[in-house]
Short mmCIF file of C-alpha atoms in Angstrom, two decimals:
data_model
loop_
_atom_site.label_atom_id
_atom_site.label_comp_id
_atom_site.label_asym_id
_atom_site.label_seq_id
_atom_site.Cartn_x
_atom_site.Cartn_y
_atom_site.Cartn_z
CA MET A 1 302.15 43.35 79.82
CA THR A 2 301.89 40.16 80.49
CA GLU A 3 303.43 37.90 83.17
CA THR A 4 306.24 36.97 81.44
CA LEU A 5 307.75 39.87 80.39
CA GLU A 6 306.71 41.70 84.03
CA LYS A 7 309.35 38.79 84.93
CA GLN A 8 312.42 39.44 82.35
CA LEU A 9 312.16 43.30 83.82
CA GLU A 10 312.50 42.48 87.59
CA PHE A 11 316.17 42.63 86.79
CA ALA A 12 318.07 45.67 85.59
CA THR A 13 321.54 46.32 85.00
CA SER A 14 321.46 49.13 82.92
CA VAL A 15 321.68 53.16 85.10
CA ILE A 16 320.62 56.00 83.63
CA GLU A 17 323.72 59.13 83.62
CA ARG A 18 322.76 61.50 81.20
CA ILE A 19 319.12 62.90 79.37
CA ARG A 20 319.39 65.21 76.07
CA VAL A 21 316.27 66.71 74.93
CA TYR A 22 315.36 68.52 71.87
CA ALA A 23 312.14 69.84 70.45
CA ILE A 24 312.26 69.99 66.79
CA GLN A 25 310.25 71.92 64.50
CA TYR A 26 309.44 70.44 61.15
CA GLY A 27 308.00 70.47 57.88
CA SER A 28 308.17 72.75 54.80
CA LYS A 29 303.94 72.87 55.13
CA GLU A 30 301.61 73.74 58.00
CA TYR A 31 298.00 71.65 57.47
CA SER A 32 294.80 72.03 59.06
CA TRP A 33 292.48 69.14 59.82
CA SER A 34 289.46 70.97 59.94
CA ALA A 35 287.53 74.39 57.95
CA TRP A 36 287.85 76.18 61.62
CA MET A 37 291.69 75.01 62.75
CA PRO A 38 294.11 77.40 61.39
CA GLU A 39 297.48 76.03 60.06
CA MET A 40 299.33 74.15 62.92
CA THR A 41 302.69 73.61 62.91
CA ASN A 42 304.02 70.37 64.11
CA THR A 43 306.85 69.67 66.80
CA ASP A 44 308.99 66.09 67.71
CA THR A 45 309.98 66.53 71.09
CA LEU A 46 312.94 63.73 71.17
CA VAL A 47 314.76 62.61 73.96
CA ARG A 48 317.98 60.61 74.06
CA LEU A 49 318.57 58.76 77.17
CA GLU A 50 322.38 57.73 77.83
CA THR A 51 323.54 54.97 80.63
CA LYS A 52 326.77 54.35 82.45
CA ASP A 53 326.80 50.70 80.53
CA GLY A 54 327.14 52.92 76.88
CA GLN A 55 323.22 52.09 75.86
CA THR A 56 321.20 54.66 73.91
CA GLY A 57 317.58 55.02 74.46
CA ILE A 58 315.28 57.03 71.85
CA GLY A 59 311.61 58.19 72.63
CA ALA A 60 309.55 60.96 70.78
CA VAL A 61 306.19 62.06 70.78
CA SER A 62 304.92 64.63 68.38
CA SER A 63 302.29 67.73 68.78
CA CYS A 64 300.62 70.02 67.24
CA SER A 65 300.65 74.28 68.07
CA GLU A 66 299.73 77.40 66.14
CA GLN A 67 302.15 79.46 64.34
CA ASP A 68 305.00 78.39 66.11
CA ILE A 69 307.35 76.00 67.64
CA ASP A 70 305.88 74.19 71.09
CA LEU A 71 308.08 74.09 73.65
CA SER A 72 305.41 72.99 76.11
CA ILE A 73 306.44 68.98 76.61
CA ALA A 74 309.96 69.65 77.03
CA TYR A 75 309.62 72.34 79.71
CA ASN A 76 307.25 70.00 81.40
CA MET A 77 309.33 67.00 81.48
CA LYS A 78 312.33 69.09 83.07
CA PRO A 79 311.43 68.69 86.21
CA LEU A 80 311.62 64.28 85.83
CA LEU A 81 314.85 64.38 84.45
CA ARG A 82 317.14 64.43 87.01
CA GLY A 83 314.75 62.60 89.25
CA LEU A 84 315.72 59.73 86.95
CA LEU A 85 319.01 60.02 86.91
CA GLY A 86 321.14 57.31 88.39
CA LYS A 87 317.08 54.95 88.52
CA ASP A 88 318.10 51.97 86.38
CA GLY A 89 316.54 52.65 82.95
CA LEU A 90 315.27 48.47 82.45
CA ARG A 91 313.11 48.80 85.34
CA VAL A 92 310.36 50.69 83.25
CA GLU A 93 306.83 49.83 85.17
CA GLU A 94 308.71 51.14 88.25
CA ASN A 95 309.88 54.61 86.48
CA TRP A 96 306.41 54.13 84.89
CA GLN A 97 304.81 54.58 88.23
CA TRP A 98 307.54 57.26 89.35
CA MET A 99 306.98 59.98 87.06
CA ALA A 100 302.72 59.88 86.89
CA GLN A 101 303.02 60.03 90.73
CA ARG A 102 303.94 63.86 89.03
CA ARG A 103 300.29 63.84 87.96
CA PRO A 104 298.75 66.16 86.54
CA TYR A 105 301.57 68.89 87.11
CA VAL A 106 303.33 66.45 84.57
CA TYR A 107 301.59 65.69 81.67
CA ASN A 108 301.32 62.23 79.74
CA SER A 109 302.84 63.28 76.55
CA ALA A 110 306.00 64.18 79.31
CA ILE A 111 306.13 61.27 80.37
CA ALA A 112 305.31 59.30 77.53
CA ALA A 113 308.42 60.42 75.39
CA LEU A 114 310.95 58.84 78.10
CA ASP A 115 308.54 55.99 78.69
CA ILE A 116 309.26 55.01 75.15
CA ALA A 117 313.34 55.89 75.34
CA MET A 118 313.50 53.35 78.40
CA TRP A 119 311.04 50.57 76.68
CA ASP A 120 314.31 51.28 73.25
CA LEU A 121 316.33 50.42 75.89
CA ARG A 122 314.63 47.60 77.04
CA ALA A 123 314.74 45.85 73.90
CA LYS A 124 318.16 47.32 72.80
CA GLN A 125 319.50 45.05 75.83
CA ASP A 126 317.69 41.83 74.81
CA ASP A 127 319.22 42.07 71.53
CA LEU A 128 315.59 42.48 69.87
CA PRO A 129 313.21 45.21 68.00
CA LEU A 130 310.86 46.30 70.43
CA SER A 131 308.10 45.29 68.17
CA SER A 132 309.09 41.16 69.13
CA LEU A 133 309.92 41.94 72.99
CA LEU A 134 306.27 43.15 72.78
CA GLY A 135 304.96 39.37 71.18
CA GLY A 136 305.81 39.58 67.31
CA LYS A 137 302.60 39.58 66.48
CA ARG A 138 303.28 40.45 62.95
CA ASP A 139 305.69 41.56 60.45
CA ALA A 140 303.21 44.20 58.39
CA LEU A 141 300.80 45.84 59.20
CA GLN A 142 298.08 48.09 56.57
CA ALA A 143 298.67 51.13 55.80
CA TYR A 144 296.48 54.92 55.44
CA ALA A 145 297.19 58.32 54.60
CA SER A 146 295.41 60.25 56.59
CA ILE A 147 294.97 63.65 54.67
CA PRO A 148 294.69 67.81 55.91
CA VAL A 149 292.01 69.32 54.88
CA LEU A 150 292.51 70.45 50.73
CA GLU A 151 290.99 73.06 48.40
CA ASN A 152 288.21 70.60 46.80
CA PRO A 153 287.12 67.56 45.90
CA THR A 154 289.11 67.66 43.13
CA ALA A 155 292.37 68.18 44.99
CA ASN A 156 291.42 65.29 47.43
CA VAL A 157 290.30 62.83 43.75
CA GLU A 158 294.33 64.24 42.31
CA PHE A 159 296.31 63.36 45.59
CA ILE A 160 294.52 60.03 46.05
CA HIS A 161 295.50 59.39 42.52
CA GLN A 162 299.74 60.54 43.76
CA LEU A 163 299.03 58.72 46.74
CA ALA A 164 298.51 55.20 44.97
CA GLN A 165 301.37 55.49 43.17
CA ALA A 166 303.30 55.24 46.14
CA GLY A 167 301.37 52.63 47.26
CA PHE A 168 298.78 53.51 49.74
CA ALA A 169 295.44 51.48 49.61
CA THR A 170 293.74 52.97 52.12
CA PHE A 171 293.28 56.90 52.86
CA LYS A 172 291.72 58.74 55.39
CA PHE A 173 290.41 62.34 54.80
CA HIS A 174 289.44 65.55 56.91
CA ASN A 175 287.68 68.03 55.69
CA ALA A 176 285.22 71.42 56.57
CA CYS A 177 283.19 69.08 59.55
CA VAL A 178 279.67 70.13 58.46
CA PRO A 179 277.75 67.46 56.78
CA ASP A 180 276.92 69.29 53.71
CA PRO A 181 280.09 69.69 52.24
CA ASP A 182 281.61 66.65 54.23
CA ILE A 183 278.56 64.52 52.49
CA LYS A 184 279.78 66.26 49.25
CA LEU A 185 283.28 64.82 48.88
CA ILE A 186 281.98 62.11 50.16
CA LYS A 187 279.92 61.18 46.73
CA THR A 188 282.60 62.24 44.88
CA ILE A 189 284.89 59.26 46.19
CA ALA A 190 282.94 57.34 45.95
CA ARG A 191 281.61 58.55 42.36
CA GLU A 192 285.71 58.64 41.41
CA PHE A 193 286.76 55.13 43.14
CA GLN A 194 283.95 53.33 42.82
CA GLY A 195 285.32 49.62 41.53
CA GLN A 196 289.09 50.47 42.51
CA GLN A 197 290.41 48.34 45.73
CA PHE A 198 290.66 51.20 48.00
CA GLY A 199 289.87 51.44 51.04
CA PHE A 200 288.71 55.26 52.82
CA MET A 201 287.53 56.73 56.22
CA PHE A 202 286.20 60.31 57.23
CA ASP A 203 287.18 62.00 60.10
CA ALA A 204 285.24 64.94 61.59
CA GLU A 205 287.03 66.62 64.34
CA CYS A 206 284.53 66.36 67.25
CA GLY A 207 282.34 68.86 64.22
CA TYR A 208 279.38 67.33 64.50
CA ASP A 209 276.32 66.87 66.19
CA LEU A 210 273.57 63.93 66.20
CA PRO A 211 271.51 64.67 63.52
CA GLY A 212 274.18 65.68 61.28
CA ALA A 213 276.41 62.78 62.42
CA LEU A 214 273.49 60.22 61.59
CA GLN A 215 273.60 61.70 57.89
CA VAL A 216 276.99 61.53 57.02
CA ALA A 217 277.04 58.34 58.35
CA GLU A 218 274.34 56.81 56.24
CA HIS A 219 276.23 58.14 53.15
CA LEU A 220 279.65 56.51 54.46
CA GLN A 221 278.01 53.68 54.66
CA ARG A 222 276.44 53.64 51.64
CA ALA A 223 279.48 54.40 50.04
CA GLY A 224 281.72 51.62 51.87
CA PHE A 225 283.97 53.65 54.01
CA ILE A 226 285.38 52.17 57.04
CA TRP A 227 284.83 54.35 59.74
CA LEU A 228 283.94 57.52 60.67
CA GLU A 229 286.36 58.97 62.87
CA ALA A 230 285.56 61.46 66.02
CA PRO A 231 281.79 62.55 65.04
CA PHE A 232 282.03 64.19 68.31
CA PRO A 233 284.12 64.53 71.34
CA ASP A 234 285.08 62.07 73.19
CA ARG A 235 283.25 62.05 76.31
CA ASN A 236 279.57 62.67 74.51
CA TYR A 237 279.05 59.10 75.00
CA SER A 238 275.22 59.70 75.22
CA ASP A 239 275.49 60.43 70.99
CA TYR A 240 278.09 57.90 70.31
CA ARG A 241 275.57 55.18 71.69
CA LYS A 242 273.14 56.08 70.26
CA LEU A 243 274.56 56.79 66.35
CA CYS A 244 276.74 53.42 67.21
CA GLN A 245 273.09 52.07 67.93
CA SER A 246 271.75 53.46 64.43
CA THR A 247 274.44 52.05 61.90
CA GLU A 248 276.82 49.33 61.39
CA LEU A 249 280.08 51.65 60.04
CA GLN A 250 282.13 51.46 62.75
CA ILE A 251 282.72 54.85 65.08
CA LEU A 252 285.97 56.10 66.86
CA PRO A 253 286.49 58.31 68.54
CA ALA A 254 289.29 60.61 68.26
CA GLY A 255 291.40 58.79 70.99
CA LEU A 256 293.05 62.22 72.19
CA SER A 257 290.55 62.85 75.75
CA VAL A 258 289.66 59.22 76.71
CA VAL A 259 293.03 57.49 76.98
CA GLU A 260 294.04 56.31 80.65
CA PRO A 261 293.16 52.83 81.56
CA GLU A 262 291.35 53.48 84.12
CA GLU A 263 288.63 55.21 82.24
CA LEU A 264 288.43 53.71 79.54
CA ALA A 265 288.19 50.10 82.22
CA VAL A 266 285.09 51.98 82.91
CA MET A 267 283.29 53.84 80.12
CA LEU A 268 284.62 50.84 77.09
CA PRO A 269 281.71 48.25 78.22
CA THR A 270 279.37 50.91 77.85
CA ASP A 271 278.90 49.73 74.29
CA CYS A 272 279.92 54.05 73.51
CA TRP A 273 282.60 53.25 70.03
CA SER A 274 282.07 50.20 68.35
CA THR A 275 286.28 50.03 67.96
CA ALA A 276 288.46 52.30 70.66
CA ARG A 277 291.22 54.37 69.74
CA VAL A 278 293.68 56.21 71.20
CA ASP A 279 296.80 58.40 71.09
CA LEU A 280 300.16 56.74 72.71
CA ALA A 281 301.60 59.74 74.20
CA MET A 282 298.61 60.83 75.44
CA SER A 283 297.74 57.95 77.70
CA GLY A 284 301.38 58.65 78.91
CA GLY A 285 303.53 56.13 76.94
CA ILE A 286 303.65 52.33 76.51
CA THR A 287 303.46 51.53 79.81
CA PRO A 288 299.86 52.22 79.88
CA LEU A 289 299.35 51.90 76.12
CA LEU A 290 300.04 47.69 77.38
CA LYS A 291 297.53 47.97 80.29
CA ILE A 292 295.03 49.52 77.59
CA ILE A 293 295.10 46.62 74.77
CA ASP A 294 294.72 43.85 77.61
CA ILE A 295 291.51 46.07 78.33
CA THR A 296 290.23 45.99 75.28
CA THR A 297 291.15 42.32 73.89
CA ALA A 298 289.35 41.04 77.27
CA LEU A 299 286.12 43.44 75.89
CA GLY A 300 286.82 41.79 72.48
CA LEU A 301 287.17 45.51 70.90
CA GLY A 302 288.93 46.35 68.08
CA LEU A 303 291.72 49.26 69.43
CA GLU A 304 292.96 51.70 66.78
CA LEU A 305 296.50 54.16 67.79
CA VAL A 306 296.63 57.40 66.97
CA ALA A 307 300.02 57.40 64.75
CA TRP A 308 300.57 61.32 63.67
CA GLY A 309 303.62 62.89 63.45
CA SER A 310 307.55 62.01 61.83
CA PRO A 311 308.55 58.71 61.42
CA ILE A 312 310.73 58.97 64.45
CA SER A 313 307.50 60.21 66.89
CA THR A 314 305.91 57.34 65.37
CA ALA A 315 307.98 54.88 65.39
CA ALA A 316 306.48 53.63 68.90
CA THR A 317 303.14 53.49 67.71
CA LEU A 318 304.27 50.81 65.05
CA GLN A 319 306.37 48.94 67.10
CA VAL A 320 303.53 48.33 69.41
CA THR A 321 300.66 47.47 66.62
CA LEU A 322 303.31 45.53 65.30
CA GLY A 323 304.54 43.23 68.32
CA THR A 324 300.79 43.47 70.01
CA GLY A 325 299.03 42.65 67.30
CA CYS A 326 296.32 45.57 68.03
CA GLY A 327 294.62 47.47 65.55
CA GLU A 328 293.89 46.66 62.11
CA TYR A 329 295.94 49.78 60.06
CA PHE A 330 298.70 52.97 60.81
CA GLU A 331 298.42 55.95 59.94
CA ILE A 332 300.83 58.04 57.85
CA ALA A 333 300.75 61.81 58.25
CA VAL A 334 300.89 63.41 54.63
CA PRO A 335 302.67 64.72 52.28
CA GLN A 336 305.65 62.25 54.13
CA GLN A 337 307.97 64.68 52.79
CA ASP A 338 306.55 67.50 54.73
CA PHE A 339 306.01 64.78 58.66
CA LEU A 340 310.74 64.55 58.30
CA ILE A 341 313.00 65.56 60.54
CA PRO A 342 316.51 65.89 60.67
CA SER A 343 318.25 62.35 59.82
CA SER A 344 314.96 60.60 58.96
CA GLN A 345 313.69 58.55 56.57
CA PRO A 346 309.64 58.56 55.01
CA LEU A 347 308.28 55.10 55.91
CA GLN A 348 308.09 52.49 53.08
CA VAL A 349 304.76 51.21 51.76
CA ASN A 350 305.06 48.09 50.27
CA PRO A 351 302.72 46.85 46.88
CA SER A 352 299.99 45.45 48.79
CA GLY A 353 299.29 48.88 51.10
CA LYS A 354 301.78 47.83 54.03
CA VAL A 355 304.25 48.94 56.27
CA SER A 356 306.72 47.17 58.28
CA SER A 357 309.08 47.74 60.88
CA SER A 358 313.02 48.03 60.85
CA SER A 359 314.58 44.47 61.72
CA LYS A 360 317.39 46.54 64.21
CA THR A 361 317.15 47.01 67.93
CA GLY A 362 314.59 48.61 69.93
CA LEU A 363 312.57 51.24 68.01
CA GLY A 364 314.44 50.49 64.79
CA LEU A 365 315.56 53.48 64.62
CA LYS A 366 319.14 54.96 63.63
CA LEU A 367 319.52 59.06 63.96
CA ASP A 368 322.98 60.51 62.94
CA TRP A 369 323.21 63.34 66.21
CA GLN A 370 325.54 65.71 64.58
CA GLU A 371 323.77 66.06 61.13
CA LEU A 372 320.30 66.90 63.91
CA GLU A 373 322.56 69.35 66.72
CA GLN A 374 323.67 71.62 63.48
CA THR A 375 320.35 71.96 62.98
CA GLU A 376 318.29 71.79 66.15
CA PRO A 377 320.04 72.95 69.02
CA LEU A 378 319.93 71.34 72.66
CA LEU A 379 317.50 71.76 74.95
CA PHE A 380 318.65 70.58 77.99
CA ASP A 381 321.80 68.59 78.65
CA ILE A 382 321.16 66.75 82.13
CA TRP A 383 323.77 64.30 83.45
#
């Protein structure tokens, strides 16, 4: 966080008096991201803070679970809620530290939803979009369609044609996470879209050993792909270093386990990845993510952010990316219609394949709470 922003956050006038929490299962279909992963159900855990001066802060995080809605984040958050009543919602760093002291028994993702809601409050207090409060580095960002596992290479080709009609020009694949079938898909994509102005990425969901990753990376580099993501578990630093030393292709981690500033400050200088990647929710929210951005900036290292979920649970990630200038791409889960919650709208991708945020204040979200509560019962209402 910049010194100027820290000084702006010193004063406080917005006392939290009510917190409502929802868990929203969404999507008309379930999806998987590897051959061994079962179909997963998406849940947004949504927080609605209300203050004595009439402001509302919204925060949401996405999670996936097998077969049923994920209530774990909401229930894990519950012990924090009464302790936040009476606190000043604008003292974001101070409140984050208070919540973080309850770890590891309170999850980072539970803290993140509340932290996001307070940043939403803070930006609304200044009558600014959150991206402007965080620096306003850019107005738009290249979007990429994050494609779930499909039946075969032909289905991927057909889906890319559909997505291109919606404005997408960059695509990330999930497949078998086994070298031979993955290479078959890579070759098909390279052949079918040769000479077209599309960009491609590949996510291996931590499924390879080092020989397999070297083999796939060679084919990806030859085909002009942008990056290989998650060839190994994030903490397999030794194989990541060997892979990075053996290819010019960008190599990224999954970004779901090595996610806190303290660990990243130690590991990033050791050249384990060519580009860093983290999930805002798994990191604990916007407050720690700003510290991570400072670390990667000081090292001259790229940082991409995970953005799987609905337009509500990915809104904070978009605002941070636009505001701070971190990252070259923004992930959008597709088909978009299967990642909407009540009263949300799909993100619009412009003819250049880019996505931008709303000019509204805070996260730029305008939810119809009456519509939402008609279909999604309130889990907690603390006041």
